[in-house]
Each structure stands twice: as C-alpha cells, then as structure tokens.
Amino acid sequence: RIPLDFLQGDKFCAAAANYIKPLLTKGVPSLFSDLSPLYDQPGKADILEQLILELEHSISGDGRYPDRTEKEPPSTLLWILFFLAQHYDRRGQYDIALSKIDEAIQHTPTGIDLYSVK
C-alpha cells in the first residue's frame, strides 16, 4: 500500500490496480477507508475513479477483470459498487453514490455493510 502514496501517473494506476483487484475479489469492506488518504493528493482520486469504473464495466460484462481469463466471484461486483458509492460520496456526488449503493443492495440484499453506507 505504501508505494501508492508516492507513485504518480501510469505507475500509480498500475500499482493501484494490483493492490485493489485482490481486495475487491476477497471482499474487504475497509478498502475505501484504506485508500481515502490518497484523495488528498492531486489527481489520484480521478485515477482511482477511472480504474474502478473500468473494473465495474469489465466485471458486469463478462465477469472478468480486463487482464484476466478466469471469472471472478459474483461478490466482486458487489464490492466494486460498494467502493464506488463511498468514492462518489467523498467527492460530493451524492445522487450517484446513492444509486451505486442501491445497486449493490439490489445485488446482495443481505450485505449488512451496504446499509451502513446508505
């Protein structure tokens, strides 16, 4: 996680992807809290948003990360949506945040962590 504090640009994006993907697959609810200090560094929130949106598009399309051949568990989409809801809330885009958390709840209504974010 430490390299994400000082890497920039494409190197940051690659390192962030390598760090985030396994945690989304495992379903780590605290991922956003772990990465939230990066939002104070110029440009990193935009890179994270672009990265997570690409992952959402790929997982919701064929169930795989863009660079992998094996399918991810269905819960991966849930954790991507959970992250995006917190991301948009942090950026003040409350309508999008609410939409993402509602989508996550619709995906998995029994996910207790989802209701705490809503």
Tab-separated table of C-alpha atoms in Angstrom:
chain	number	residue	atom	x	y	z
A	1	ARG	CA	0.000	0.000	0.000
A	2	ILE	CA	2.865	2.396	0.788
A	3	PRO	CA	4.017	2.814	-2.855
A	4	LEU	CA	0.596	4.286	-3.678
A	5	ASP	CA	1.496	7.282	-1.517
A	6	PHE	CA	4.418	8.349	-3.700
A	7	LEU	CA	3.865	6.857	-7.184
A	8	GLN	CA	2.338	9.103	-9.855
A	9	GLY	CA	0.581	8.748	-13.202
A	10	ASP	CA	0.717	5.407	-15.007
A	11	LYS	CA	2.891	3.818	-12.321
A	12	PHE	CA	0.319	4.795	-9.696
A	13	CYS	CA	-2.508	3.391	-11.829
A	14	ALA	CA	-0.739	0.044	-12.332
A	15	ALA	CA	0.197	-0.260	-8.658
A	16	ALA	CA	-3.327	0.706	-7.576
A	17	ALA	CA	-4.853	-1.917	-9.872
A	18	ASN	CA	-2.524	-4.594	-8.499
A	19	TYR	CA	-3.405	-3.574	-4.943
A	20	ILE	CA	-7.167	-3.138	-5.398
A	21	LYS	CA	-8.160	-6.163	-7.503
A	22	PRO	CA	-7.366	-8.901	-4.952
A	23	LEU	CA	-9.069	-6.918	-2.190
A	24	LEU	CA	-12.225	-6.467	-4.255
A	25	THR	CA	-12.228	-10.185	-5.024
A	26	LYS	CA	-11.810	-11.038	-1.329
A	27	GLY	CA	-14.480	-8.518	-0.329
A	28	VAL	CA	-12.595	-6.211	2.025
A	29	PRO	CA	-15.135	-3.606	3.250
A	30	SER	CA	-12.402	-1.278	4.555
A	31	LEU	CA	-10.721	-0.856	1.150
A	32	PHE	CA	-12.078	2.653	0.633
A	33	SER	CA	-11.024	3.720	4.138
A	34	ASP	CA	-7.556	2.384	3.403
A	35	LEU	CA	-7.293	4.389	0.179
A	36	SER	CA	-9.082	7.554	1.334
A	37	PRO	CA	-5.846	9.424	2.265
A	38	LEU	CA	-4.939	9.288	-1.443
A	39	TYR	CA	-7.912	11.565	-2.174
A	40	ASP	CA	-5.929	14.450	-0.680
A	41	GLN	CA	-3.252	14.070	-3.373
A	42	PRO	CA	-3.975	15.852	-6.678
A	43	GLY	CA	-5.191	13.613	-9.484
A	44	LYS	CA	-5.203	10.326	-7.591
A	45	ALA	CA	-8.966	10.316	-6.941
A	46	ASP	CA	-9.559	10.752	-10.681
A	47	ILE	CA	-7.250	7.833	-11.487
A	48	LEU	CA	-8.957	5.636	-8.879
A	49	GLU	CA	-12.371	6.543	-10.284
A	50	GLN	CA	-11.325	5.672	-13.829
A	51	LEU	CA	-9.754	2.396	-12.660
A	52	ILE	CA	-12.771	1.271	-10.630
A	53	LEU	CA	-15.205	2.218	-13.399
A	54	GLU	CA	-13.174	0.118	-15.855
A	55	LEU	CA	-13.294	-2.795	-13.416
A	56	GLU	CA	-17.051	-2.353	-12.956
A	57	HIS	CA	-17.607	-2.362	-16.713
A	58	SER	CA	-15.482	-5.467	-17.196
A	59	ILE	CA	-16.925	-7.454	-14.271
A	60	SER	CA	-20.535	-6.580	-15.098
A	61	GLY	CA	-19.901	-7.505	-18.737
A	62	ASP	CA	-18.163	-10.866	-18.719
A	63	GLY	CA	-17.350	-11.439	-15.041
A	64	ARG	CA	-13.596	-10.999	-15.523
A	65	TYR	CA	-11.020	-8.355	-14.814
A	66	PRO	CA	-9.720	-6.800	-18.056
A	67	ASP	CA	-6.357	-8.585	-17.972
A	68	ARG	CA	-7.514	-11.991	-16.741
A	69	THR	CA	-9.104	-15.072	-18.249
A	70	GLU	CA	-10.642	-16.577	-15.117
A	71	LYS	CA	-14.028	-15.373	-13.888
A	72	GLU	CA	-14.316	-13.527	-10.610
A	73	PRO	CA	-16.894	-14.466	-7.963
A	74	PRO	CA	-20.223	-12.591	-8.262
A	75	SER	CA	-19.474	-10.794	-4.993
A	76	THR	CA	-16.677	-8.873	-6.731
A	77	LEU	CA	-19.248	-6.642	-8.432
A	78	LEU	CA	-20.859	-6.009	-5.048
A	79	TRP	CA	-17.579	-4.730	-3.596
A	80	ILE	CA	-16.876	-2.612	-6.658
A	81	LEU	CA	-20.280	-0.943	-6.252
A	82	PHE	CA	-19.641	-0.535	-2.516
A	83	PHE	CA	-16.334	1.195	-3.251
A	84	LEU	CA	-17.897	3.432	-5.907
A	85	ALA	CA	-20.684	4.512	-3.544
A	86	GLN	CA	-18.110	5.639	-0.983
A	87	HIS	CA	-15.988	7.242	-3.687
A	88	TYR	CA	-18.839	9.352	-5.041
A	89	ASP	CA	-19.934	10.271	-1.520
A	90	ARG	CA	-16.421	11.511	-0.753
A	91	ARG	CA	-16.449	13.586	-3.953
A	92	GLY	CA	-19.832	15.135	-3.123
A	93	GLN	CA	-21.730	13.379	-5.919
A	94	TYR	CA	-24.483	12.127	-3.638
A	95	ASP	CA	-27.024	11.105	-6.278
A	96	ILE	CA	-24.512	8.810	-7.982
A	97	ALA	CA	-23.348	7.474	-4.598
A	98	LEU	CA	-26.917	6.624	-3.626
A	99	SER	CA	-27.517	4.997	-6.994
A	100	LYS	CA	-24.420	2.799	-6.611
A	101	ILE	CA	-25.258	1.697	-3.072
A	102	ASP	CA	-28.846	0.939	-4.124
A	103	GLU	CA	-27.477	-1.150	-6.988
A	104	ALA	CA	-25.238	-3.012	-4.527
A	105	ILE	CA	-28.168	-3.642	-2.167
A	106	GLN	CA	-30.245	-4.905	-5.065
A	107	HIS	CA	-27.350	-7.224	-5.998
A	108	THR	CA	-26.986	-8.598	-2.442
A	109	PRO	CA	-29.785	-7.512	-0.075
A	110	THR	CA	-28.199	-9.401	2.833
A	111	GLY	CA	-24.948	-7.395	2.780
A	112	ILE	CA	-25.015	-5.648	6.158
A	113	ASP	CA	-22.080	-3.339	5.346
A	114	LEU	CA	-24.084	-1.858	2.477
A	115	TYR	CA	-26.764	-0.435	4.749
A	116	SER	CA	-24.211	1.369	6.917
A	117	VAL	CA	-23.005	3.297	3.863
A	118	LYS	CA	-26.510	4.136	2.702
